[in-house]
mmCIF file of C-alpha atoms in Angstrom:
data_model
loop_
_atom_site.group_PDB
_atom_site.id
_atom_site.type_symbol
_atom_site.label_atom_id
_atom_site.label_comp_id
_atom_site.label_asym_id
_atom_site.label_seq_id
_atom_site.Cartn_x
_atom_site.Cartn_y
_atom_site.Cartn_z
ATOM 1 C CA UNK A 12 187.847 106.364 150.410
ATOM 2 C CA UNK A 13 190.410 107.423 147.554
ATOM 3 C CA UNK A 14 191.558 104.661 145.331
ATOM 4 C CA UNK A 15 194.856 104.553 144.368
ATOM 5 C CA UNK A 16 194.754 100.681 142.735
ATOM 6 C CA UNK A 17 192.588 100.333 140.097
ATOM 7 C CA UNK A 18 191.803 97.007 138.321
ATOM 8 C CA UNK A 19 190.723 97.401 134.685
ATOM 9 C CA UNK A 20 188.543 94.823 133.322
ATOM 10 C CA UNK A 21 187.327 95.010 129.383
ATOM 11 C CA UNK A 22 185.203 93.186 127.133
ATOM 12 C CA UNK A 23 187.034 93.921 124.024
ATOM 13 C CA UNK A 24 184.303 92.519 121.999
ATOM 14 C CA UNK A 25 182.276 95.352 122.753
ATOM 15 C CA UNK A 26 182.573 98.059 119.809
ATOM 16 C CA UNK A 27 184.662 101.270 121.096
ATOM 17 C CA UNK A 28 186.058 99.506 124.482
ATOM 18 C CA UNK A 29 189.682 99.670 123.207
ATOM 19 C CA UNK A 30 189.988 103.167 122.803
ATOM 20 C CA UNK A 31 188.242 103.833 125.741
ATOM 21 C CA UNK A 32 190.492 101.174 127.300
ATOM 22 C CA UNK A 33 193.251 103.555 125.965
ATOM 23 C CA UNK A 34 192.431 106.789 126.915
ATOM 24 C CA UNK A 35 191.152 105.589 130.789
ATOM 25 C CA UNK A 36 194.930 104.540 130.657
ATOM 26 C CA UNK A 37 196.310 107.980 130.279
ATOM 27 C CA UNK A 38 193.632 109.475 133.133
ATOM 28 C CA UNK A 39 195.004 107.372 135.300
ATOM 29 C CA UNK A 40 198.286 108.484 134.713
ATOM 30 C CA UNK A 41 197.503 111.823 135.009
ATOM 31 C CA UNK A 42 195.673 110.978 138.203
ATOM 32 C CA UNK A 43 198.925 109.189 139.459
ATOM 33 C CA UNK A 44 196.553 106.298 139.831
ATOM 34 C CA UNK A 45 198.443 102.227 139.326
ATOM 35 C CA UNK A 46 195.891 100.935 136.798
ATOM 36 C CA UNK A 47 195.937 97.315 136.005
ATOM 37 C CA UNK A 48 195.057 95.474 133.194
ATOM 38 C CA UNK A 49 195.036 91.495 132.754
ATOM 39 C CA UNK A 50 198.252 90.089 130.994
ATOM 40 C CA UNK A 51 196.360 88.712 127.822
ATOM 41 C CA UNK A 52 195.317 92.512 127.059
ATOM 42 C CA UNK A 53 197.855 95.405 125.471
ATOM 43 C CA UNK A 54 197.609 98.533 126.802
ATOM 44 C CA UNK A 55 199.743 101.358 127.174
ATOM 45 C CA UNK A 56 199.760 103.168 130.748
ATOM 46 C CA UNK A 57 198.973 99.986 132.762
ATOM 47 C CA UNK A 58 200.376 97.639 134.463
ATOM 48 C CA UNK A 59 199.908 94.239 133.782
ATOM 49 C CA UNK A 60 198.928 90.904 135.884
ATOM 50 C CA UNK A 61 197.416 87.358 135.622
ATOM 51 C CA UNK A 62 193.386 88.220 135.915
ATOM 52 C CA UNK A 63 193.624 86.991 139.120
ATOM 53 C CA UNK A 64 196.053 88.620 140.848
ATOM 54 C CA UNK A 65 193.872 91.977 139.477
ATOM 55 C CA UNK A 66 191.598 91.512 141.305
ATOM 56 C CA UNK A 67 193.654 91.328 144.493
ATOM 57 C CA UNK A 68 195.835 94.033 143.985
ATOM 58 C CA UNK A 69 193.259 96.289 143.028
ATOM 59 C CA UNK A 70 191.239 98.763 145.449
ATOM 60 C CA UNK A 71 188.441 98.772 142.777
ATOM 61 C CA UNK A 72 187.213 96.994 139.737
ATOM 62 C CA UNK A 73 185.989 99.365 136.785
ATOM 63 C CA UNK A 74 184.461 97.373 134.033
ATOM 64 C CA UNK A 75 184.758 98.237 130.088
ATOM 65 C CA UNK A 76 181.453 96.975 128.325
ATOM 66 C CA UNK A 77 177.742 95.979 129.041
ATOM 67 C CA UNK A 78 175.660 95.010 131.830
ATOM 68 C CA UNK A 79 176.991 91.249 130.995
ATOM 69 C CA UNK A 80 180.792 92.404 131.805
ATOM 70 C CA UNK A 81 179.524 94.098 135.047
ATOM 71 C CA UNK A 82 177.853 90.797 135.800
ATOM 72 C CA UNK A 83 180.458 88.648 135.327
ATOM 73 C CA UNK A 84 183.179 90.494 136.479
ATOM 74 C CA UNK A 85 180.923 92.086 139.535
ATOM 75 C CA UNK A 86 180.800 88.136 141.143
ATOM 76 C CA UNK A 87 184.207 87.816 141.937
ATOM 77 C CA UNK A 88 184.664 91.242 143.124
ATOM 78 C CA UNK A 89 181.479 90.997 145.109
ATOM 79 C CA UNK A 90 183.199 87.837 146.813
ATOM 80 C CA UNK A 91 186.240 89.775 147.391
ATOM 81 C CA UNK A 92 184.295 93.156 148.640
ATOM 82 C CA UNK A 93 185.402 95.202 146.507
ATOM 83 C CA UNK A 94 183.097 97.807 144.451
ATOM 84 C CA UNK A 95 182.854 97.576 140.892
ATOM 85 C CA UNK A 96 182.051 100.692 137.952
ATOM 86 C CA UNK A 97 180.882 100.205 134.947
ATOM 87 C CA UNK A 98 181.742 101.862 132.083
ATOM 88 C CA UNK A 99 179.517 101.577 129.172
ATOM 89 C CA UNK A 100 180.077 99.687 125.506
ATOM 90 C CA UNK A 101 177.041 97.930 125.389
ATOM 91 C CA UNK A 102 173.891 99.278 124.008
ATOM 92 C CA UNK A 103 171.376 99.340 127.522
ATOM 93 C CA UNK A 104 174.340 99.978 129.506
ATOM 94 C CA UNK A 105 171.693 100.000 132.949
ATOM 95 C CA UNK A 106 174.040 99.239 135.551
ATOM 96 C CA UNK A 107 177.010 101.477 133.816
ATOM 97 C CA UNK A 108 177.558 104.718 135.631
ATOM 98 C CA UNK A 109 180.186 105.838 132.756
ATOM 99 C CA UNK A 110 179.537 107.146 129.234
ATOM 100 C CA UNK A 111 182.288 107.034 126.800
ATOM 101 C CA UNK A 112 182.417 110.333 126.729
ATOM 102 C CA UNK A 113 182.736 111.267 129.905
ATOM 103 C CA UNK A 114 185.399 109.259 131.097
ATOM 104 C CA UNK A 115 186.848 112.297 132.770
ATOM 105 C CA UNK A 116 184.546 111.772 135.538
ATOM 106 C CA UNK A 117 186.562 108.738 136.786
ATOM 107 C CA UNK A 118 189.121 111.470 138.435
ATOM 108 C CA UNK A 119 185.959 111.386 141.008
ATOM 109 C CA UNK A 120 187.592 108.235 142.083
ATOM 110 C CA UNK A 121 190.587 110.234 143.429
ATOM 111 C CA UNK A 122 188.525 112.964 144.969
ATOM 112 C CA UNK A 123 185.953 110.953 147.279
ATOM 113 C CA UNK A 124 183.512 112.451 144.736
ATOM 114 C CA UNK A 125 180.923 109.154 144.580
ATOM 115 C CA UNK A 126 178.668 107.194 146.520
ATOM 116 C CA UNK A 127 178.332 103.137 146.632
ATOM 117 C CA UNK A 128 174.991 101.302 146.276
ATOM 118 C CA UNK A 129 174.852 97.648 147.810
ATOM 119 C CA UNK A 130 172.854 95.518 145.392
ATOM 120 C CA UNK A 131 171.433 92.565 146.439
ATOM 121 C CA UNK A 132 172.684 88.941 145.102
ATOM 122 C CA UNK A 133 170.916 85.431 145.348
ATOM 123 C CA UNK A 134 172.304 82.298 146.149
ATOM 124 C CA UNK A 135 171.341 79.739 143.293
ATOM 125 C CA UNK A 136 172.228 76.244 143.709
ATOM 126 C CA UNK A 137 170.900 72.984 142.129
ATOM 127 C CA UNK A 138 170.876 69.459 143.813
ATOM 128 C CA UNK A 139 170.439 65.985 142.403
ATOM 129 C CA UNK A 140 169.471 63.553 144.383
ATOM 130 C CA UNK A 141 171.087 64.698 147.476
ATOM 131 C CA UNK A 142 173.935 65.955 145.457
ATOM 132 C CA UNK A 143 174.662 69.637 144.816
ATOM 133 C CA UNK A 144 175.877 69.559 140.721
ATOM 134 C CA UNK A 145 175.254 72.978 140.245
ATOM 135 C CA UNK A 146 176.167 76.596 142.596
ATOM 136 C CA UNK A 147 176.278 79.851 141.286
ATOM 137 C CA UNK A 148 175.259 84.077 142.521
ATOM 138 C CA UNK A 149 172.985 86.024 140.566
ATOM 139 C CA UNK A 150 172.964 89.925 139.897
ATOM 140 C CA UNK A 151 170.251 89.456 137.713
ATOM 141 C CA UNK A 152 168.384 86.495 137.916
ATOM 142 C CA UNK A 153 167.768 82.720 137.461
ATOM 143 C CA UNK A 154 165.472 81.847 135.042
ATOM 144 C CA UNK A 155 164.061 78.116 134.292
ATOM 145 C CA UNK A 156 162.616 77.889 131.207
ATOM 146 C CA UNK A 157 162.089 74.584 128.509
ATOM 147 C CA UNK A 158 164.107 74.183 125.530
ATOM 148 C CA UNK A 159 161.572 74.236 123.230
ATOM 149 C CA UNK A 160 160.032 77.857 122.340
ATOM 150 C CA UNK A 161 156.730 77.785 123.765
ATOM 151 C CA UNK A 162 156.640 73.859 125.293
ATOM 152 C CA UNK A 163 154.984 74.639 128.392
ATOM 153 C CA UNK A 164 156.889 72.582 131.715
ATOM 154 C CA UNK A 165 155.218 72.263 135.576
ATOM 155 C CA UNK A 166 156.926 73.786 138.115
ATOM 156 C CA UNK A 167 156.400 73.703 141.717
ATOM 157 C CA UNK A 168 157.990 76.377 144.117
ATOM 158 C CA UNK A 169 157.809 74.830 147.694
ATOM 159 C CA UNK A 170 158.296 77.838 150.779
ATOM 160 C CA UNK A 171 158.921 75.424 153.610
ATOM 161 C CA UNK A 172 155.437 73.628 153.699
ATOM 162 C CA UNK A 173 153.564 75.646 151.386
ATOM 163 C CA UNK A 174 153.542 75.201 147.708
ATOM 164 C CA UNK A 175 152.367 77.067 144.569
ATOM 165 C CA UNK A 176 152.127 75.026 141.280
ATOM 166 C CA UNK A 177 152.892 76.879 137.731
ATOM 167 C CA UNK A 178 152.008 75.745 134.529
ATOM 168 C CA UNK A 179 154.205 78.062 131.802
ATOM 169 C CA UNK A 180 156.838 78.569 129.062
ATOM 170 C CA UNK A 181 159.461 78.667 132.545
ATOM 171 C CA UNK A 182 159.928 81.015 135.676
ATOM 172 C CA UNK A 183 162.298 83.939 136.677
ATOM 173 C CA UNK A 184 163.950 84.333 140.104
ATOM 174 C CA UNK A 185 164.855 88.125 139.973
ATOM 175 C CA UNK A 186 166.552 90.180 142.448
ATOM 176 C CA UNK A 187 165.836 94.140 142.676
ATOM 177 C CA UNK A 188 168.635 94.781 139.882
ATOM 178 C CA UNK A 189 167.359 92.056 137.780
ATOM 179 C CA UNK A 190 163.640 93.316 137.934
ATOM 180 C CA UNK A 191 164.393 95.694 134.698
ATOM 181 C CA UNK A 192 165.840 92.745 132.765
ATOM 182 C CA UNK A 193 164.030 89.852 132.008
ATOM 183 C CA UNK A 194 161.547 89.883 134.659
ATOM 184 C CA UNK A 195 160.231 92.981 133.625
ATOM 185 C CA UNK A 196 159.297 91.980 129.847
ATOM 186 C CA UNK A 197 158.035 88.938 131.502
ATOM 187 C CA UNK A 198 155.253 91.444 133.192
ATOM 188 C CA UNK A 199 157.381 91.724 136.607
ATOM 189 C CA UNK A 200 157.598 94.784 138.483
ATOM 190 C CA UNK A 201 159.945 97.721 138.822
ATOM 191 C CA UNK A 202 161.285 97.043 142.203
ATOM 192 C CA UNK A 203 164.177 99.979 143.676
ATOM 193 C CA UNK A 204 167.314 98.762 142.997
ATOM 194 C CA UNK A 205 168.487 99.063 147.135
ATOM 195 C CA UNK A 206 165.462 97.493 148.298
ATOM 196 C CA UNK A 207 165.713 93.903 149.201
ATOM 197 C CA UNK A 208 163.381 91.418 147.760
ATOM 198 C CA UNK A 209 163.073 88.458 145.518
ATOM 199 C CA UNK A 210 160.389 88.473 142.608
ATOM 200 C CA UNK A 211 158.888 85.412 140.707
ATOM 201 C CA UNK A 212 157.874 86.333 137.976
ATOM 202 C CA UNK A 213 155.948 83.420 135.194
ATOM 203 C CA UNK A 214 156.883 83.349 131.933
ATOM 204 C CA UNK A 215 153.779 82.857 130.025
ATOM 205 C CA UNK A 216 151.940 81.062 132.225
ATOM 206 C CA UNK A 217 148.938 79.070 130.956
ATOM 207 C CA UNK A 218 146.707 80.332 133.819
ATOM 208 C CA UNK A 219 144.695 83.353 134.139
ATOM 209 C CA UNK A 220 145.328 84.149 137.914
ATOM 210 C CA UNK A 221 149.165 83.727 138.060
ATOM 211 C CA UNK A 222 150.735 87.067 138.851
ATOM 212 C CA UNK A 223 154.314 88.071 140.101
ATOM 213 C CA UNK A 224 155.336 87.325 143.240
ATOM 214 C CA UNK A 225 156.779 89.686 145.741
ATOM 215 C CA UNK A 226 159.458 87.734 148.601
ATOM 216 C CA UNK A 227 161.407 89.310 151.999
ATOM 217 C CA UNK A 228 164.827 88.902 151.889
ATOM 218 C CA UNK A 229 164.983 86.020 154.334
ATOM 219 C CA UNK A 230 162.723 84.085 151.934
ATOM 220 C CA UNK A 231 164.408 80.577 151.130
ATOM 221 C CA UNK A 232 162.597 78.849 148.084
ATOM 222 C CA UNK A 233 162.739 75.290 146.429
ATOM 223 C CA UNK A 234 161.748 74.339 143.052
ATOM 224 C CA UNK A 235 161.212 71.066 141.182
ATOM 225 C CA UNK A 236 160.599 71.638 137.116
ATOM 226 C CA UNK A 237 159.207 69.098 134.897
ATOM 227 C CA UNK A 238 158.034 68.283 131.239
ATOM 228 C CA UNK A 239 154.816 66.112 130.449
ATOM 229 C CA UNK A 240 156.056 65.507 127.200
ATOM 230 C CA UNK A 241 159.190 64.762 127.991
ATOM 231 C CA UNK A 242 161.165 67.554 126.323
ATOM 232 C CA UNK A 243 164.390 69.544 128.039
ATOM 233 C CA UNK A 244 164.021 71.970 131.360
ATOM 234 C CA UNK A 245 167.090 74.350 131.909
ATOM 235 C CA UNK A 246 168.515 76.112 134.235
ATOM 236 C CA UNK A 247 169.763 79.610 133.534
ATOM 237 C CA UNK A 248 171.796 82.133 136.024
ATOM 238 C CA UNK A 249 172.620 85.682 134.349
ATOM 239 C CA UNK A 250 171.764 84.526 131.161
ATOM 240 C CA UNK A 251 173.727 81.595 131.078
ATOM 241 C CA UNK A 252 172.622 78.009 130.940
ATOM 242 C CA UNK A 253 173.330 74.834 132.641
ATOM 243 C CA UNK A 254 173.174 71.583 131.523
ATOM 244 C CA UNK A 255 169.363 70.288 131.436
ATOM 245 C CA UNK A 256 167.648 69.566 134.793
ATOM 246 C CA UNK A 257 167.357 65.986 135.590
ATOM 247 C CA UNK A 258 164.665 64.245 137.252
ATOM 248 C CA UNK A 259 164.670 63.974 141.232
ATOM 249 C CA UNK A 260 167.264 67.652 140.888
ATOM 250 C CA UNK A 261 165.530 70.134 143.693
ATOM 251 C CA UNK A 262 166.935 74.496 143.055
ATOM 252 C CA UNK A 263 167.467 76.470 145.964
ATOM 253 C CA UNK A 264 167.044 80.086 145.719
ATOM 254 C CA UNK A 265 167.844 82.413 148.829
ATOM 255 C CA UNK A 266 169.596 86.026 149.620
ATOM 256 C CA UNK A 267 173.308 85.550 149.177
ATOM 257 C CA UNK A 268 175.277 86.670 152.333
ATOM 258 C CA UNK A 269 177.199 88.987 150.141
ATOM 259 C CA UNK A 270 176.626 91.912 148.677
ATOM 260 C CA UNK A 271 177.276 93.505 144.496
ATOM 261 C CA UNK A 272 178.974 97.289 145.490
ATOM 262 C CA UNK A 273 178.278 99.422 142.766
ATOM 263 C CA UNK A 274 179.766 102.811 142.487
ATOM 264 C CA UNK A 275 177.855 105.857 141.578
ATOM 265 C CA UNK A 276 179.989 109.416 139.772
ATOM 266 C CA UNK A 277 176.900 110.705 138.560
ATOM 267 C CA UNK A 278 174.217 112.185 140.546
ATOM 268 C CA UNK A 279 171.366 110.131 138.597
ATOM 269 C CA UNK A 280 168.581 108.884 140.525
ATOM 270 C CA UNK A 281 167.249 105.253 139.389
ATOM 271 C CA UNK A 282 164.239 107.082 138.073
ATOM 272 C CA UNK A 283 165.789 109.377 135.608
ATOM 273 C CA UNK A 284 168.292 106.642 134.557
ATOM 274 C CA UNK A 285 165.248 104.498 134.080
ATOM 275 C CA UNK A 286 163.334 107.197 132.129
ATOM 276 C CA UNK A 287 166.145 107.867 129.594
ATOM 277 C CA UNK A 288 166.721 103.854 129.125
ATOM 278 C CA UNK A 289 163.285 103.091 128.604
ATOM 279 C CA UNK A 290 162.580 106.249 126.607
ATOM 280 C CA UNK A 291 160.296 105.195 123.434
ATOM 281 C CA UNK A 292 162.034 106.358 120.587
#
């Protein structure tokens, strides 16, 4: 597929994502590509539209910024099928395909020249007696955790009769993408970013035999989180919080029926793109 509509999505926050805001203008000029930008951004070269109405014009999202701008932009595209590149202003800049400095590549998008990777999302949701309060997708992953640095909260995670009890600082849900993130400094494994699996992975955990575990795609998990001492438990989805878990609140955690469409220009396998990110300096 050639796209000839392209949405342009920046977080201008991020040092060096104006110019290159700028200049990806002017490609896709010369490309005789439509670029779009939102209507609260300047920008020479594009044209402009409520943020909304980018995404539904466009053929293809392309992301200015870190992994956090892929994130959050990447959900509503996901919901709306259409892929999503990332072009990197962050400092980790895993799930960007595009360097700043080789924003000429994006003329691949003309040519047919890339492939697409389907990333996995989960389904988060949180439910108070009886009442959902809380629904959101993860890329990454959702993470319950206390408020208090190192206040240690029970948590049970319930897969249809079963149950496995965990005593630590909090939890993390992760999905294949999210297993480099948080998940992995927790002590979770590297899982291939187009398999399909969910991790747990404890955070802390004041037990000697609690390890990560590894879940099929069809796995549908509850949890219930609680304090003995009567301090906060949150909820977290991508890095962003919720307001604190009540008593009686059951999260549900399961494969979402969608999926993230990530588009590749380079020919970087995960393994050399993990090597160069993780590279000890």
């Amino acid at each position: 597929m050639i796209f000839l509509k392209i949405g342009v999505l920046p977080n201008l926050d991020k040092r060096g994502a104006a110019a290159a805001v700028e200049k990806m203008g002017k490609i896709f000029k010369n490309l005789g590509v439509e670029a779009y930008l939102p209507d609260n951004i300047c920008g020479t070269d594009y044209k402009h539209l409520p943020e909304r109405e980018v995404f539904e014009v466009a053929d293809i999202i392309v992301t200015v910024g870190g992994d956090g701008t892929i994130m959050r932009y990447g959900k509503q595209a996901a919901k709306l099928n259409k892929p999503v590149l990332g072009v990197n202003a962050g400092r980790m800049g895993f799930l960007a395909d595009v360097e700043p400095h080789d924003l000429e590549s994006l003329s691949k998008l003309t040519s047919g020249d890339y492939t697409i990777e389907n990333r996995m999302l989960l389904n988060v949701s949180m439910v108070e007696n009886g009442e959902e309060k809380y629904s959101q997708v993860a890329v990454n992953d959702m993470v319950i955790t206390s408020g208090f640095i190192s206040r240690i909260i029970d948590i049970k995670a319930y897969f249809g009769d079963d149950c496995i009890s965990y005593r630590a600082d909090g939890l993390i849900v992760a999905t294949p993408t999210g297993s480099t993130a948080y998940s992995l400094s927790a002590g979770g494994p590297i899982i291939d970013p187009l398999s399909e699996n969910i991790c747990i992975t404890p955070i802390c955990s004041h037990s000697l035999s609690a390890r990560p575990i590894m879940l099929n795609k069809n796995a549908k998990v509850k949890f219930n989180a609680y304090s003995l001492k009567h301090s906060d438990v949150y909820l977290s989805v991508d890095g962003r919080r919720t307001p604190a878990i009540k008593p009686n609140t059951d999260i549900f955690v399961s494969k979402a029926d969608y999926c993230l469409k990530l588009i590749r220009l380079s020919n970087k396998s995960f393994y050399k793109i993990l090597s160069e990110k993780f590279k000890e300096k």
